[in-house]
PDB file of C-alpha atoms in Angstrom:
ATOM      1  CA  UNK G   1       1.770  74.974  21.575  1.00 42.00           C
ATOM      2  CA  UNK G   2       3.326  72.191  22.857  1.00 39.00           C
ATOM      3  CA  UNK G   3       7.477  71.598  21.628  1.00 51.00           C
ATOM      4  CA  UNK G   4       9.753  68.290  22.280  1.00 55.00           C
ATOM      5  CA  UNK G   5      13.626  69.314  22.253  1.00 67.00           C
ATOM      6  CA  UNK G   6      15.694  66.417  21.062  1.00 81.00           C
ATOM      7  CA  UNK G   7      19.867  66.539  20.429  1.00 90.00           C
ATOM      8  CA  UNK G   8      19.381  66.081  16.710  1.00 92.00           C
ATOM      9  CA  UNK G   9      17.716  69.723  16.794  1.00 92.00           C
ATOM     10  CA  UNK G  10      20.102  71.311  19.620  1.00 94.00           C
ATOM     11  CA  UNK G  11      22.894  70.173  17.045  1.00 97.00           C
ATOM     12  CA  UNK G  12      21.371  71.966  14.299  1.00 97.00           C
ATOM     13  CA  UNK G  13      20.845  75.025  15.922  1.00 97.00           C
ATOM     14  CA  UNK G  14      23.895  75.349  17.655  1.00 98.00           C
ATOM     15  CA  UNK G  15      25.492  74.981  14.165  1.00 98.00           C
ATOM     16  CA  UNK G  16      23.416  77.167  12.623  1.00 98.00           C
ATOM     17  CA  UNK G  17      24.233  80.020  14.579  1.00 98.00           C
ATOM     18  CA  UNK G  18      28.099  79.112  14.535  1.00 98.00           C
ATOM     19  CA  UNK G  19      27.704  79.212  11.180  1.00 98.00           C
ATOM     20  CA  UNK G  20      26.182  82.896  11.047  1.00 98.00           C
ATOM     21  CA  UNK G  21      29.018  84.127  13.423  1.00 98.00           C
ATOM     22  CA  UNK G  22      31.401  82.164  11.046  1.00 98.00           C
ATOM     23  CA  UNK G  23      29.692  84.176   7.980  1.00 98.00           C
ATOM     24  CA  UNK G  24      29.776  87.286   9.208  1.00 98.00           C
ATOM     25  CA  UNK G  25      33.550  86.975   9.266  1.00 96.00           C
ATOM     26  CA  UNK G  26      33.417  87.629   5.613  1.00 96.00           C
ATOM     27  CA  UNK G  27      32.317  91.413   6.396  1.00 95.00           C
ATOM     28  CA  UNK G  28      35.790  93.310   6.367  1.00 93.00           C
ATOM     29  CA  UNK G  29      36.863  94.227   9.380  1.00 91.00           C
ATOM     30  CA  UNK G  30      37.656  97.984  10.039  1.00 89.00           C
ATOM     31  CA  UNK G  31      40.397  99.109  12.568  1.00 89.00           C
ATOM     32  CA  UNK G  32      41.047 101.992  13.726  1.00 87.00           C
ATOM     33  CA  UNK G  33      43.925 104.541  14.923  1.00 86.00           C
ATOM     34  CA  UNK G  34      42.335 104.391  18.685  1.00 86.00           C
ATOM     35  CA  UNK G  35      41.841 100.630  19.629  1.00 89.00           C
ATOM     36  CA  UNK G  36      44.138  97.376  18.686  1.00 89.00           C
ATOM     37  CA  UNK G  37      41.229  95.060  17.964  1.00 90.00           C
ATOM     38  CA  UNK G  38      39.293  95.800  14.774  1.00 91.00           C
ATOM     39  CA  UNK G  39      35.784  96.672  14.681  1.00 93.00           C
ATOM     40  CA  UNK G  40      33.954  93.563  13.190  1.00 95.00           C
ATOM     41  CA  UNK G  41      30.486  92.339  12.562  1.00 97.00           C
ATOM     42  CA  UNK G  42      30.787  89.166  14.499  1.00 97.00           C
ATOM     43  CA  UNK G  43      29.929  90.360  17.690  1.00 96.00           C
ATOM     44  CA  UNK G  44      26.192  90.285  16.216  1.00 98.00           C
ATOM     45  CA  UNK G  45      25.943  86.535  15.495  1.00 97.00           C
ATOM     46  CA  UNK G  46      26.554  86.524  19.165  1.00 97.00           C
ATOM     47  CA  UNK G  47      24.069  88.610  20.680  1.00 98.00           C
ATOM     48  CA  UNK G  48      21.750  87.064  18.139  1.00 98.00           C
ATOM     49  CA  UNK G  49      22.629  84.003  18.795  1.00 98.00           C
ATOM     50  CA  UNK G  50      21.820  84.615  22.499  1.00 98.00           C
ATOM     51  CA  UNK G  51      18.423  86.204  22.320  1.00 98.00           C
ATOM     52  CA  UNK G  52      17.174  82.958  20.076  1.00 98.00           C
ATOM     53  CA  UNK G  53      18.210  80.213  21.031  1.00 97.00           C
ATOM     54  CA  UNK G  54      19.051  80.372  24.790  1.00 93.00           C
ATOM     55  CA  UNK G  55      21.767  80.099  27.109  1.00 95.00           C
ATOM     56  CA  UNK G  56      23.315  76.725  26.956  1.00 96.00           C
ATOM     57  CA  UNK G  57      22.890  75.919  23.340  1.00 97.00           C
ATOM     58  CA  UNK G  58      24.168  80.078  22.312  1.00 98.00           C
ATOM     59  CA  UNK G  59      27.261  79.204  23.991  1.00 98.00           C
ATOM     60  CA  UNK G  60      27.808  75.739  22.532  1.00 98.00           C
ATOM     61  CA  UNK G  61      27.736  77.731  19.474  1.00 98.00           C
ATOM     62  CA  UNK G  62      29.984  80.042  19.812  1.00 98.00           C
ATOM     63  CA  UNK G  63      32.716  77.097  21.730  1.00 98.00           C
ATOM     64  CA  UNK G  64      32.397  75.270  18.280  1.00 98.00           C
ATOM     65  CA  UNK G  65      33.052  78.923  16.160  1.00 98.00           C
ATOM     66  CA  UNK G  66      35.795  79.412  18.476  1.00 98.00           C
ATOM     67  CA  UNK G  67      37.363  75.546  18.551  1.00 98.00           C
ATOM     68  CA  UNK G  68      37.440  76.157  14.624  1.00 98.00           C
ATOM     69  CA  UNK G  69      38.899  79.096  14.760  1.00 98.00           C
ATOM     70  CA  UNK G  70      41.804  77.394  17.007  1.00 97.00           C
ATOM     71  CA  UNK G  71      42.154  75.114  14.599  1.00 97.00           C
ATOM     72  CA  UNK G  72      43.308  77.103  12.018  1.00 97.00           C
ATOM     73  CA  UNK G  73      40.186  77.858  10.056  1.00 97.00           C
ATOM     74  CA  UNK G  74      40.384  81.547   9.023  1.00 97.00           C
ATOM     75  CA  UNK G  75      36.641  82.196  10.247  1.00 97.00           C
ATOM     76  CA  UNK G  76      37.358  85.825  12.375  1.00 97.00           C
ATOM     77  CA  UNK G  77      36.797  89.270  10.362  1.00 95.00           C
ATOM     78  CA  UNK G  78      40.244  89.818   8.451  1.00 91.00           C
ATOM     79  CA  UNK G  79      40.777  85.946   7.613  1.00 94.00           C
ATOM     80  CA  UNK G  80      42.521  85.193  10.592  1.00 95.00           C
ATOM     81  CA  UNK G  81      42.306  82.248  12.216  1.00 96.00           C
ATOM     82  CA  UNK G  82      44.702  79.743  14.250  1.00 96.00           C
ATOM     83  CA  UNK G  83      45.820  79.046  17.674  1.00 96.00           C
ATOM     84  CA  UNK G  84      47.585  82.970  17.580  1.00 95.00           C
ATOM     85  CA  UNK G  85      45.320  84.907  17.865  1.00 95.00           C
ATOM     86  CA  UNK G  86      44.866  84.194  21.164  1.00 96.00           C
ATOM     87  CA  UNK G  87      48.213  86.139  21.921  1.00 95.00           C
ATOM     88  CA  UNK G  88      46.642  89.138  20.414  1.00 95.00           C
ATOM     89  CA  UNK G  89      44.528  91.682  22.095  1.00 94.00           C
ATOM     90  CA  UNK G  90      41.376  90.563  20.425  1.00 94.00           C
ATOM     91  CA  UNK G  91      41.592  87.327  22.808  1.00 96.00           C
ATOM     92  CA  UNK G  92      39.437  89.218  25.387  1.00 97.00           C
ATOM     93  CA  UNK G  93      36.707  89.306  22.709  1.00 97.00           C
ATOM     94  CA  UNK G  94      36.827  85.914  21.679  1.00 97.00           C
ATOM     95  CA  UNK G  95      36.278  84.589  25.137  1.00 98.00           C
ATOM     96  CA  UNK G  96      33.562  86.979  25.336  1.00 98.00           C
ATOM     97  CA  UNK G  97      32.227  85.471  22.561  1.00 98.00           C
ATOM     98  CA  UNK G  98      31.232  82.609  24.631  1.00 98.00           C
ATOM     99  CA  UNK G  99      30.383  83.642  27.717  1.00 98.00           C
ATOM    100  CA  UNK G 100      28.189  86.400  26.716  1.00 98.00           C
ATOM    101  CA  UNK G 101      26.077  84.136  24.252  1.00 98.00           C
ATOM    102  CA  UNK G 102      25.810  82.018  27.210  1.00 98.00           C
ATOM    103  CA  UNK G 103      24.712  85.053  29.354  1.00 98.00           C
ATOM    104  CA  UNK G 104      22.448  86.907  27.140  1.00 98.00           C
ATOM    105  CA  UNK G 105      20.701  83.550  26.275  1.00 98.00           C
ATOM    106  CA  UNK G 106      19.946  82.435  30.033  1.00 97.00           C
ATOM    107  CA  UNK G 107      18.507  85.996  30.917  1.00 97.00           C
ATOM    108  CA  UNK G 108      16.614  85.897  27.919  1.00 97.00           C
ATOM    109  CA  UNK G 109      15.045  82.281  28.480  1.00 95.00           C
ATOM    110  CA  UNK G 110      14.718  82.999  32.527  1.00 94.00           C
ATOM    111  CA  UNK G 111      12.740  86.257  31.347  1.00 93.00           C
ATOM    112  CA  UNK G 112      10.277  83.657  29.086  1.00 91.00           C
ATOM    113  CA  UNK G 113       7.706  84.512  26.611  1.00 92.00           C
ATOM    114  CA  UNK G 114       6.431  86.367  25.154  1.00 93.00           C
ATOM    115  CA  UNK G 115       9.720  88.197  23.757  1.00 96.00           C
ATOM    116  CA  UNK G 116       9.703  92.056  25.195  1.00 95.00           C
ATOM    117  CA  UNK G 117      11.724  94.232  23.267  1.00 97.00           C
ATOM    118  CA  UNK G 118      12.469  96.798  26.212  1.00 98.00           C
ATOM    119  CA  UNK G 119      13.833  93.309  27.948  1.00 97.00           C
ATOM    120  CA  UNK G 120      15.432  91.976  25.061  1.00 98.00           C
ATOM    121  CA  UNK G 121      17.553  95.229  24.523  1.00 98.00           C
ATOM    122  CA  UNK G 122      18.280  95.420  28.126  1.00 98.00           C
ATOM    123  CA  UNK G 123      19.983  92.204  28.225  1.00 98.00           C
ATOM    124  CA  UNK G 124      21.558  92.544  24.660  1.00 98.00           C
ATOM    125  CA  UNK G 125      23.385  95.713  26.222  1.00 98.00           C
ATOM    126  CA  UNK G 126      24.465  94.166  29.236  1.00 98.00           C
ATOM    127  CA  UNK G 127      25.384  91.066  27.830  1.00 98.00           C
ATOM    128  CA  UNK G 128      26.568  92.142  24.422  1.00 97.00           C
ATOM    129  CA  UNK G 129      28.062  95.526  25.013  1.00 98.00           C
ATOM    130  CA  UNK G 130      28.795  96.186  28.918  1.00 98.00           C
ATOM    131  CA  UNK G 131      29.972  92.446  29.804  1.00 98.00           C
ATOM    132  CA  UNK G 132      31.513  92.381  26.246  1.00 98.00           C
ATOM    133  CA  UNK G 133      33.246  95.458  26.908  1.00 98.00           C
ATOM    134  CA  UNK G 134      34.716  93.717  30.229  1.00 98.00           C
ATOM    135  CA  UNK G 135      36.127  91.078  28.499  1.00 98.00           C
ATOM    136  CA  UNK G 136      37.785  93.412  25.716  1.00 97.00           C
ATOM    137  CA  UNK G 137      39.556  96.143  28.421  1.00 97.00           C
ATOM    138  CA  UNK G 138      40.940  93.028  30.058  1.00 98.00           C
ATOM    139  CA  UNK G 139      42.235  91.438  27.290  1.00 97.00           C
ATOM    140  CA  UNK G 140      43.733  94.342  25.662  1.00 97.00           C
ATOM    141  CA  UNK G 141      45.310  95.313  29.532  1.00 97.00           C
ATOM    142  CA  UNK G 142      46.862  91.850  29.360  1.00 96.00           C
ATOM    143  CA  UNK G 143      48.211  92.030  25.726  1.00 96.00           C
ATOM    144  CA  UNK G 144      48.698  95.236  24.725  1.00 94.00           C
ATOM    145  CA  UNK G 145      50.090  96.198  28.136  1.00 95.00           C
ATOM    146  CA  UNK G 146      47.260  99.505  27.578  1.00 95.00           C
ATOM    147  CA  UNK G 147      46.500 101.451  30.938  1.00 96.00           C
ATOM    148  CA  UNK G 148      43.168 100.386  32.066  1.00 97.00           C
ATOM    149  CA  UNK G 149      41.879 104.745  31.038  1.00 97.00           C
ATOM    150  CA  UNK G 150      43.177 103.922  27.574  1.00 96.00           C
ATOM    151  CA  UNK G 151      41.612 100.599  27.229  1.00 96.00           C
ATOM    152  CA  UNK G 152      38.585 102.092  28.178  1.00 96.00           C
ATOM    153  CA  UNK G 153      39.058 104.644  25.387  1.00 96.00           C
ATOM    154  CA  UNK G 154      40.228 101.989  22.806  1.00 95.00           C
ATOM    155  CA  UNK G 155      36.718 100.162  23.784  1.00 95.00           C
ATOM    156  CA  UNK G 156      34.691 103.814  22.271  1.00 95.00           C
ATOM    157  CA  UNK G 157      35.000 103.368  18.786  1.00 94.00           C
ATOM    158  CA  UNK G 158      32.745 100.408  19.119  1.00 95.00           C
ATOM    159  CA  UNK G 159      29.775 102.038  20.552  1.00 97.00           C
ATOM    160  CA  UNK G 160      27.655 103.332  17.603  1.00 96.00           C
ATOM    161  CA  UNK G 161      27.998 100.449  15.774  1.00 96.00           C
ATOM    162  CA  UNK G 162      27.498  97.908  18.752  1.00 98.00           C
ATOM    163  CA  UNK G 163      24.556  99.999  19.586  1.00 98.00           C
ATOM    164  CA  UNK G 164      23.414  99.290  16.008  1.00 98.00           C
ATOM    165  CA  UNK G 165      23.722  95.784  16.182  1.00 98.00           C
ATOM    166  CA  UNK G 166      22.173  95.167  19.898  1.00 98.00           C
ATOM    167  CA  UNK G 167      18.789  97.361  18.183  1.00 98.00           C
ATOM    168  CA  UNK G 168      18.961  94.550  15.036  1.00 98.00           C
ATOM    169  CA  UNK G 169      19.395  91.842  16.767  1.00 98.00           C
ATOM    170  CA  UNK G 170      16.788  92.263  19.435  1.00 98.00           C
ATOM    171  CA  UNK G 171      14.306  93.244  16.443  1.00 98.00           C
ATOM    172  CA  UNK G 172      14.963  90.363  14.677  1.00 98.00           C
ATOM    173  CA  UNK G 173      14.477  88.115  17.634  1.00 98.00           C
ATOM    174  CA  UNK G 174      11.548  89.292  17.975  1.00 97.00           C
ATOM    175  CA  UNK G 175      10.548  88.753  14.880  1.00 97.00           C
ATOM    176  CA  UNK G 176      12.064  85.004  15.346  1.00 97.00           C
ATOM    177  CA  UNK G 177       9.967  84.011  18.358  1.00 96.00           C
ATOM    178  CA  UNK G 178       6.423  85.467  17.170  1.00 95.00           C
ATOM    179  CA  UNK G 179       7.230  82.987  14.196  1.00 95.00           C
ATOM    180  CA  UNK G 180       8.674  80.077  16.471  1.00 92.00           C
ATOM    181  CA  UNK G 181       7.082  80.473  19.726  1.00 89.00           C
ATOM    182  CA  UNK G 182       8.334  77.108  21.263  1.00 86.00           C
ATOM    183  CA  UNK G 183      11.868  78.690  20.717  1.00 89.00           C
ATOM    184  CA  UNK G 184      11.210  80.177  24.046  1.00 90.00           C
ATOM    185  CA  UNK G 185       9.505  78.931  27.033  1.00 88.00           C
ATOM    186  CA  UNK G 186       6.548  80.957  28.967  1.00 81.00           C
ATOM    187  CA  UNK G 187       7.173  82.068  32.185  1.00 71.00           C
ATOM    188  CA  UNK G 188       6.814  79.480  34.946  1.00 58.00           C
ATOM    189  CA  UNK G 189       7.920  76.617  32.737  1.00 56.00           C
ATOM    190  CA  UNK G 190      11.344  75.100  32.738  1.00 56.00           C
ATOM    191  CA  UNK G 191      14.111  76.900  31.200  1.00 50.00           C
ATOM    192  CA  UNK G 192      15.336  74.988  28.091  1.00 47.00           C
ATOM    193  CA  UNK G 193      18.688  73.414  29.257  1.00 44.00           C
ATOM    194  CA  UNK G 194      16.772  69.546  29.605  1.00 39.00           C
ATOM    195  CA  UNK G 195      17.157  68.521  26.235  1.00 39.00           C
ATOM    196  CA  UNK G 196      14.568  65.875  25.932  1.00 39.00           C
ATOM    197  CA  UNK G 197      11.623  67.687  27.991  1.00 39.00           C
ATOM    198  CA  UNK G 198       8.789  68.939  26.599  1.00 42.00           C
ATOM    199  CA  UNK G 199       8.579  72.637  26.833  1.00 37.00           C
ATOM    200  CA  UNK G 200       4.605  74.265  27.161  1.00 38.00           C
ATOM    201  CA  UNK G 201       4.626  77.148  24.682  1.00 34.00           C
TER     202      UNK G 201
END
């Protein structure tokens, strides 16, 4: 099947999935004695966002989520919003946010189609838990002042449910590109960051 990419559809999907990261803001976030940044569902709109609809447009989404989120719209779990809480020690996570959209989406479009599920929760882990992770112990090192042993620590309470989110996520992709193949390009074509080429799917 044969799929034209034009800007008017890039738009939509990057907003989409800002929108989905946005929403998911309106689970409660849940912290916890052990780490200063709350557990939150967010984190799946990202890796989501990364496994279906590739590199350059995932991370456009989650810039825009993040640009409204400066701006004062309370979008993060919690209701918070505004240019402070990039003082706190979630701000590793939210520049996370971007980046590892970006970097889950261009392994995921480099590997092609079909969609593997052992691939696709390979680079969900890597990009949504281990880079993710990175981003977090650095931010909460610069913030929070925490040892870089105890930020590791403060970084364990989000492992089962990460873990449960990264298995969800790549499902559901999968699920997403058997019903939208020319989401994602076959191997041997051009990856999808020309937005007016055709794609062969």
């Amino acid at each position: 099947m044969a799929q034209h990419r034009t800007p008017a559809r890039d738009l939509a999907l990057i907003a989409v999935f800002a929108g989905i990261t946005a929403a998911l803001g309106l689970i409660p976030a849940f912290y916890t004695p052990f780490s200063p940044a709350p557990i939150t569902a967010q984190s799946f709109g990202i890796i989501l966002a990364g496994a279906v609809i590739g590199g350059r447009r995932a991370l456009l989404s989650q810039l825009l989520f993040i640009a409204l989120v400066a701006l004062g719209l309370p979008l993060l779990a919690g209701g918070r919003g505004g240019i402070g809480v990039f003082a706190s020690p979630t701000v590793g996570f939210l520049v996370g946010y971007v980046v590892c959209a970006g970097v889950i989406g261009w392994f995921t479009f480099r590997k092609g189609a079909p969609y593997s599920i052992a691939w696709g929760l390979l680079i969900n882990v890597l990009g949504g838990m281990v880079l993710m992770y990175a981003f977090g112990i650095i931010g909460m090192m610069a913030v929070a002042k925490l040892s870089f042993p105890a930020a590791i620590l403060a970084n364990l309470p989000y492992l089962p449910g990460d873990t449960i989110k990264v298995v969800a996520a790549t499902l559901i992709a999968r699920g997403v590109h058997a019903a939208y193949p020319g989401l994602l390009p076959w191997r041997g074509t051009k990856v999808e960051d020309a937005p007016s080429e055709k794609v062969e799917a």
